[in-house]
Coordinates of C-alpha atoms in Angstrom, one line a residue:
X1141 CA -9.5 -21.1 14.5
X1142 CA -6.6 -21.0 16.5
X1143 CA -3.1 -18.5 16.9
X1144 CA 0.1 -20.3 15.9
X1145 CA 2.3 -21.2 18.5
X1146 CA 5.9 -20.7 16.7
X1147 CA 8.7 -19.3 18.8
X1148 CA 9.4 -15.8 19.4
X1149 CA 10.6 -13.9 16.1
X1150 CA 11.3 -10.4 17.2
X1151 CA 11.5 -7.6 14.6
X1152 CA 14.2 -5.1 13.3
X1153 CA 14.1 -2.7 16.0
X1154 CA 13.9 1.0 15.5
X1155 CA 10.8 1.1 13.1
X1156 CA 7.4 2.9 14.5
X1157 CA 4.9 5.4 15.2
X1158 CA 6.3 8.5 15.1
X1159 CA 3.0 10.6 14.8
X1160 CA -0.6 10.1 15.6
X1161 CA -4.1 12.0 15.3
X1162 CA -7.8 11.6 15.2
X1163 CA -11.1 12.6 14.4
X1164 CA -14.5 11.9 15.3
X1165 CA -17.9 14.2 13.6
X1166 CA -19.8 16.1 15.9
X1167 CA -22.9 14.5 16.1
X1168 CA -23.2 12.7 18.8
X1169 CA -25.9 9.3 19.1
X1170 CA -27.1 8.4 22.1
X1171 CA -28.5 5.4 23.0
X1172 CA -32.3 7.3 23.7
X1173 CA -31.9 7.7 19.9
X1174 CA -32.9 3.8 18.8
X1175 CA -35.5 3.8 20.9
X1176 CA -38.2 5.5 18.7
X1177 CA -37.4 2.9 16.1
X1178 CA -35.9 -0.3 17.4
X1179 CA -37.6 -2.2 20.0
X1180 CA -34.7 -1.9 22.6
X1181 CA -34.0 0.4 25.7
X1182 CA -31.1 2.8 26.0
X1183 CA -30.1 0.9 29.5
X1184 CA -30.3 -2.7 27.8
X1185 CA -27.8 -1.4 24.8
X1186 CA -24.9 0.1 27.7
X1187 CA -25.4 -3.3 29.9
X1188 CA -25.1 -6.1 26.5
X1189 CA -22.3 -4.1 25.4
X1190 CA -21.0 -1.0 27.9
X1191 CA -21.9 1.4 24.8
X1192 CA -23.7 4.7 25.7
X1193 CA -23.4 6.7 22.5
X1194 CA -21.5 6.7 19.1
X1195 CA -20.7 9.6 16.6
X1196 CA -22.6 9.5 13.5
X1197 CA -21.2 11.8 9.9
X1198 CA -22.8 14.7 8.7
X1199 CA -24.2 14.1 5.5
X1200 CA -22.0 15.9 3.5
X1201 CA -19.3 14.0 5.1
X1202 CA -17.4 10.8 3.6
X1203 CA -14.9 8.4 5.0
X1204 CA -12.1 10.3 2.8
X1205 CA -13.2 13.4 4.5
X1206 CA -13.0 11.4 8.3
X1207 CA -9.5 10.6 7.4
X1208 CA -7.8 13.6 6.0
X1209 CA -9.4 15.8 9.3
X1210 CA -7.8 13.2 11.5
X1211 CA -4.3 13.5 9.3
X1212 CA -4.6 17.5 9.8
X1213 CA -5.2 16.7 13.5
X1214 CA -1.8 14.6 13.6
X1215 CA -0.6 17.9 11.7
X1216 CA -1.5 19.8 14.0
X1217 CA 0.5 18.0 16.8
X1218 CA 3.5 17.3 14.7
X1219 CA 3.4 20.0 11.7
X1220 CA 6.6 17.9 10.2
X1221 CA 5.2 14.7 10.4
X1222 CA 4.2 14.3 6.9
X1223 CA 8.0 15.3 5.6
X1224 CA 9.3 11.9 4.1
X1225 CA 6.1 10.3 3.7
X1226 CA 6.4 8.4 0.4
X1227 CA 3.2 5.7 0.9
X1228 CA -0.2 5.7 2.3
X1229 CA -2.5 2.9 3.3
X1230 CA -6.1 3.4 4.2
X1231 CA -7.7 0.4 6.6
X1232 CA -11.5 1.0 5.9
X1233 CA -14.8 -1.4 5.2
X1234 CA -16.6 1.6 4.4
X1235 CA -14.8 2.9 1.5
X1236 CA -15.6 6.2 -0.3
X1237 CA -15.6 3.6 -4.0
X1238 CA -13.8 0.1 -5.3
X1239 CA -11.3 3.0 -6.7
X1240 CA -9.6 5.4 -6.5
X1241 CA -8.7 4.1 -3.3
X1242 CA -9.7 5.9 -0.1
X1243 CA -5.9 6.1 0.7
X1244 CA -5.4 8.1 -2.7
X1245 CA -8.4 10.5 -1.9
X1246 CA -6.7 11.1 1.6
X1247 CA -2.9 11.5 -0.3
X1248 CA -4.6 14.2 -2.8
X1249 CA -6.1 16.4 0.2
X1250 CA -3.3 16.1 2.6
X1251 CA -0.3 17.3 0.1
X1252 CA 0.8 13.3 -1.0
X1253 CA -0.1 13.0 -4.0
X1254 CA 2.0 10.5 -6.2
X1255 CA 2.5 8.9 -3.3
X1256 CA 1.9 4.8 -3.1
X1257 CA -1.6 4.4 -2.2
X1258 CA -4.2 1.4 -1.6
X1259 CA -6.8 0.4 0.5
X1260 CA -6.4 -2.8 3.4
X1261 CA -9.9 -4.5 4.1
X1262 CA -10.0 -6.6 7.0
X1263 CA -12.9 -4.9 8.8
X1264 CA -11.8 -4.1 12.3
X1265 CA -8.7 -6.1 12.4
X1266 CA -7.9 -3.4 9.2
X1267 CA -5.5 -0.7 11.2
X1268 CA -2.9 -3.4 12.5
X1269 CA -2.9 -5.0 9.4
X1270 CA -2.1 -1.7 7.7
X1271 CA 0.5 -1.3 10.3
X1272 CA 2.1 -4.8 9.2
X1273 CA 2.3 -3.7 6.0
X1274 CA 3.6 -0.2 6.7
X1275 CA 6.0 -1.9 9.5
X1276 CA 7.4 -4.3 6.1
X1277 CA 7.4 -0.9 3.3
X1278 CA 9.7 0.6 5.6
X1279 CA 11.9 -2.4 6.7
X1280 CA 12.2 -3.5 3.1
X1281 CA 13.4 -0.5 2.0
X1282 CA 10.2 0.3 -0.1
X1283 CA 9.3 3.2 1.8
X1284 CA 10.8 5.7 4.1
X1285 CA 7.9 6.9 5.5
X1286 CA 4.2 5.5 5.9
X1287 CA 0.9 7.6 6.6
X1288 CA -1.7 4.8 8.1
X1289 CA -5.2 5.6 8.3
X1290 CA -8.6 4.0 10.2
X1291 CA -11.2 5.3 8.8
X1292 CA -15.4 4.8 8.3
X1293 CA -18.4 5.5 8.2
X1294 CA -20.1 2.7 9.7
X1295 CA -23.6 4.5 9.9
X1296 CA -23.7 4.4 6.0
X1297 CA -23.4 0.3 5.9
X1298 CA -25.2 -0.8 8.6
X1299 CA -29.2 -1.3 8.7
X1300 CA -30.1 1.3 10.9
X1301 CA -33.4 -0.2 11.4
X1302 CA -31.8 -4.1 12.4
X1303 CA -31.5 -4.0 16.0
X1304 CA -28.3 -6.6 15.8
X1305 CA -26.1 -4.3 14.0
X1306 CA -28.0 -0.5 14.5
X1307 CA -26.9 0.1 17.8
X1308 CA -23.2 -1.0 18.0
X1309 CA -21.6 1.1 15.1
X1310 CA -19.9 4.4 14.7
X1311 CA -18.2 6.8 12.7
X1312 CA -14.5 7.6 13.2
X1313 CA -10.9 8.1 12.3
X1314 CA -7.3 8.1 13.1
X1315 CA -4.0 8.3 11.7
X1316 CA -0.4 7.6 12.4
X1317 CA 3.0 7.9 10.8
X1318 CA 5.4 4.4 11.1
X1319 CA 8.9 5.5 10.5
X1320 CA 12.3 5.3 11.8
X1321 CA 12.5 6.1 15.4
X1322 CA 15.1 5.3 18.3
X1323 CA 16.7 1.8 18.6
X1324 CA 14.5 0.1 21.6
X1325 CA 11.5 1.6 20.3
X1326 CA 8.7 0.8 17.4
X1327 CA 7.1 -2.5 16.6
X1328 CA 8.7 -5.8 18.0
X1329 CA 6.0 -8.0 16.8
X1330 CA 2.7 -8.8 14.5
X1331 CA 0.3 -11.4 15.4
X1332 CA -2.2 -11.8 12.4
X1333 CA -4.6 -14.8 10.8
X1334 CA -8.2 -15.3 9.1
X1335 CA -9.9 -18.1 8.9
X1336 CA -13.0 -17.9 6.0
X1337 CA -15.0 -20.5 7.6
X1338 CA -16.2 -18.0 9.8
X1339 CA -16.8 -15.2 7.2
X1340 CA -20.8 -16.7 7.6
X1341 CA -20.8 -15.2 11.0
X1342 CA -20.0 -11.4 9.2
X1343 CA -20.1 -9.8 6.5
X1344 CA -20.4 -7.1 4.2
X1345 CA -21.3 -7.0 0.5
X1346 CA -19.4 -6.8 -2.7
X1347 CA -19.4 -7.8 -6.5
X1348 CA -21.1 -11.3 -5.5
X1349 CA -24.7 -11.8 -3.9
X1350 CA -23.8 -14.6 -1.9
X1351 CA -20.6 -16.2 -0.1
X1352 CA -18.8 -19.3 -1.6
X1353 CA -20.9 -22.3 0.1
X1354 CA -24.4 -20.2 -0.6
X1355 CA -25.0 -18.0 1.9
X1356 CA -27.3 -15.1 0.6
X1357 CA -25.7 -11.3 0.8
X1358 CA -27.9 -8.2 1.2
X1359 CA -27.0 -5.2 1.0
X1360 CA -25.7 -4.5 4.7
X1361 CA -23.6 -5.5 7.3
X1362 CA -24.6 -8.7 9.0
X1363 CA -23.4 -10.3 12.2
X1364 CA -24.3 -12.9 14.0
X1365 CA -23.2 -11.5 17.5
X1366 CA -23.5 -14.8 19.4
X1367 CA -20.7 -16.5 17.6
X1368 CA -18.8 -13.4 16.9
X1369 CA -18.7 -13.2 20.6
X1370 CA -17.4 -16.2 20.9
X1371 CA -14.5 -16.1 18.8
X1372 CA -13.7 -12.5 20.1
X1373 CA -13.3 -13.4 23.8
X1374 CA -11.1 -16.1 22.9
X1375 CA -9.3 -14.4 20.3
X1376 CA -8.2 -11.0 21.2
X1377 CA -6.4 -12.2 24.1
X1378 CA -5.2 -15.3 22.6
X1379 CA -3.5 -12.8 19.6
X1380 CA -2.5 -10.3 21.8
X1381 CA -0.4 -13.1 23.7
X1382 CA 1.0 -15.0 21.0
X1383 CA 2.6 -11.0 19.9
X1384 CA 4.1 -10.8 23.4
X1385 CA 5.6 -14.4 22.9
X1386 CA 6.8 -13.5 19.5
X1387 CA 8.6 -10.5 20.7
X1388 CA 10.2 -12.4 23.7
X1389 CA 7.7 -11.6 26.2
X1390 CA 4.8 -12.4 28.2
X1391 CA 1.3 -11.2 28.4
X1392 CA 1.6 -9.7 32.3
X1393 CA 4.3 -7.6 30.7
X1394 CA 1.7 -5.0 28.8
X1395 CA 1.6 -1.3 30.2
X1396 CA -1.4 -1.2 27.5
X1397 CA -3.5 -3.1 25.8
X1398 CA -5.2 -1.1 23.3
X1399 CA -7.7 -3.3 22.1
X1400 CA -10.8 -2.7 19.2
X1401 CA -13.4 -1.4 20.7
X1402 CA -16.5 -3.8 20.1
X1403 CA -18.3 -4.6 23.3
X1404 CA -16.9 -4.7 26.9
X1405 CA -17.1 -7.4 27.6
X1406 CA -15.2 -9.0 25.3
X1407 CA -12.4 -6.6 26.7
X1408 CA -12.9 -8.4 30.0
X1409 CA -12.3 -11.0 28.9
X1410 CA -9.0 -10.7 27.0
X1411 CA -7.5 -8.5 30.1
X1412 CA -8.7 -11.5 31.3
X1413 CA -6.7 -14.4 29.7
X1414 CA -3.4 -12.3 29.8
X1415 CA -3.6 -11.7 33.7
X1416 CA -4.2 -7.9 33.0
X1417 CA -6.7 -5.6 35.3
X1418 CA -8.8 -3.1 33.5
X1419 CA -6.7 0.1 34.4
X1420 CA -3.9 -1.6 31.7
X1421 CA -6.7 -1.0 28.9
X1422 CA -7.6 1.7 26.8
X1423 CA -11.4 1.5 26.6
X1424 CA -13.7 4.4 24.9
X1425 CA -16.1 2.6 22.9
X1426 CA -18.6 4.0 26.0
X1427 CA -18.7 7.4 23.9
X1428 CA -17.3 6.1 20.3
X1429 CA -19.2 2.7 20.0
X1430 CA -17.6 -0.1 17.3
X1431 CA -15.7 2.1 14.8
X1432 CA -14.2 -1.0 13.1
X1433 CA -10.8 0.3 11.7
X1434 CA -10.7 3.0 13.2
X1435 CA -11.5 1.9 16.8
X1436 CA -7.4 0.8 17.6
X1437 CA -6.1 4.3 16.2
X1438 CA -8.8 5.9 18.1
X1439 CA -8.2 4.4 21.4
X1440 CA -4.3 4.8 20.8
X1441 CA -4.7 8.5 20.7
X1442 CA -6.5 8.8 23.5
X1443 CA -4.4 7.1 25.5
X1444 CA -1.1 9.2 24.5
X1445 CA -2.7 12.5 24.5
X1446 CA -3.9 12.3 27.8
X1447 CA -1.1 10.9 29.7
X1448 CA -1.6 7.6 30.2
X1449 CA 0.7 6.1 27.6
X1450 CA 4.2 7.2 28.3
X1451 CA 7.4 6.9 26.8
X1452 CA 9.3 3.5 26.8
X1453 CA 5.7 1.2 27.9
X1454 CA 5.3 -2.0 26.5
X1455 CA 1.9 -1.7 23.7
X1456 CA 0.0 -4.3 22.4
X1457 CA -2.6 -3.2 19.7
X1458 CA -5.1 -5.7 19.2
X1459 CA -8.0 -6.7 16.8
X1460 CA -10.7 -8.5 15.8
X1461 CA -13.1 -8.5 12.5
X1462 CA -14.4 -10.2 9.7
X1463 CA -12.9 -12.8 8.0
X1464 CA -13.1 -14.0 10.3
X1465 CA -9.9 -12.2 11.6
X1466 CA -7.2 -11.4 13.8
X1467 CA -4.2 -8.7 14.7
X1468 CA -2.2 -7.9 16.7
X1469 CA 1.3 -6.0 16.9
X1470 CA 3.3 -5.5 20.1
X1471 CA 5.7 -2.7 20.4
X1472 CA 7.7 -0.2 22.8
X1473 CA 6.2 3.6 22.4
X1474 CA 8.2 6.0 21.6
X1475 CA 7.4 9.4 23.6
X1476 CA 8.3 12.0 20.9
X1477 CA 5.5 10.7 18.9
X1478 CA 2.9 12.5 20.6
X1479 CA 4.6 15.8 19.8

């Protein structure tokens, strides 16, 4: 698996995020928490993967629900930001049902209804795909406006009693609005690829009880973390480059990389590869844990809201998921957005 090498193909400048918000549930899961029924420790969970605790829904609480509180947080911030919004996309692996979509669930509850509305499932690469897609509505002249969500419920599809998976998920979600906004701002480049050979190394049921070439499906998430490991430190930086070099840049040039939050080390090493210290990267999965879609929305919001991501700084959103796949979109923020 490898990221093309093409030349730089910059984007149509002046398309972006021009609203953002999130959501986490209130229960919070610390690492003490597996140890009554996983043979682990909370200390070796934080030093295999720099997690400490996670958010876990309330019962009553769907990945539907995650994502319309973190829309009516952006709402909150921006009460116009939904004015114009003609399409939404919902990146999730933990979808409320097949259909109606989880991005028509959100639409009804949020005021959108009749809008355009479908689900984008690429695991944790799943927000900046969504972006991709919202980044081409809105170029093509499909859409004027785009409401992207991250949301899931990761609890609810991963084996809480399988020490591989248990310990590394959470619940979460964000949201952002890609519009017009000033020339010199918005996106300026997507990075993306899968390759299926590695969809054996993680997975997640469907219609079928085993992959195309045999391998057996039950009915939760499985990873193999020792070669998804592998093709994450090599791949999130190698993405996150290729982005800068389609938009005319280089790696060193990031102000942030705002990566998905799966395991620290993996971070490290992408920062790594584009000659980046840690201080350039937005990292919370120390609180949140490995929200999948909605880790990169997450992070993103964090990292506007409490002044670290300023107006006019060169972004690179970046992640990595089943497939197995890759994203990543480089762009110039746009202050406003934060409201």
């Amino acid at each position: 698996m490898t990221v093309p090498t093409s030349g730089p193909r910059p984007l149509r400048s002046g398309i972006g995020i021009t609203a953002l918000g999130a959501y986490v549930p209130d229960r919070v899961v610390p690492n003490s928490y597996f140890e009554s029924h996983l043979e682990t420790t909370a200390e070796w969970i934080e030093s295999r993967s720099g997690i400490r605790e996670r958010r876990f829904a309330a019962p009553e609480q769907t990945t539907s629900g995650l994502g319309v509180l973190a829309v009516r947080d952006l709402l909150a911030h921006r009460p116009d930001a939904l004015d114009g919004v003609d399409s939404v996309i919902c990146a999730t692996s933990s979808p409320d049902a097949m259909f109606p979509s989880t991005a028509a669930l959100i639409a009804k509850e949020v005021g959108l209804a009749g809008a355009a509305a479908m689900d984008v499932s690429v695991a944790c690469s799943g927000f900046v795909y969504a972006l991709s897609v919202a980044y081409g509505l809105v170029a093509g002249g499909v859409a004027r406006r785009v409401l992207v969500v991250g949301a899931e419920v990761m609890s609810r599809v991963v084996d809480q009693h399988d020490r591989n998976t248990a310990i590394l998920f959470g619940d979460g979600a964000g949201a952002v609005v890609v519009g017009a906004v000033p020339d010199g701002c918005g996106f300026q480049s997507f990075e993306l690829g899968a390759d299926a050979a590695g969809g054996p190394s993680l997975f997640l049921r469907g219609a079928a009880d085993r992959l195309p070439g045999g391998t057996p499906m039950g009915a939760y998430l499985t990873q193999n973390g020792r070669e998804v490991f592998k093709f994450a430190v090599r791949m999130l930086g190698d993405c996150a480059d290729a982005a800068m070099r389609r938009a005319g840049r280089q790696g060193s040039d990031i102000d942030w990389l705002i990566p998905h939050q799966a395991n620290v080390r993996i971070i490290e090493a992408a920062v790594q590869r584009l000659g980046l210290p840690m201080t350039r990267t937005v990292v919370n999965l120390d609180r949140y844990g490995n929200t999948s879609a909605a880790s990169v929305p997450l992070a993103l919001c964090e990292g506007v809201r409490d002044g670290r991501v300023q107006h006019g700084q060169q972004l690179v959103l970046a992640g990595f998921g089943g497939g197995l796949s890759w994203a990543a979109a480089a762009l110039t923020w746009w202050g406003a957005a934060a409201g």
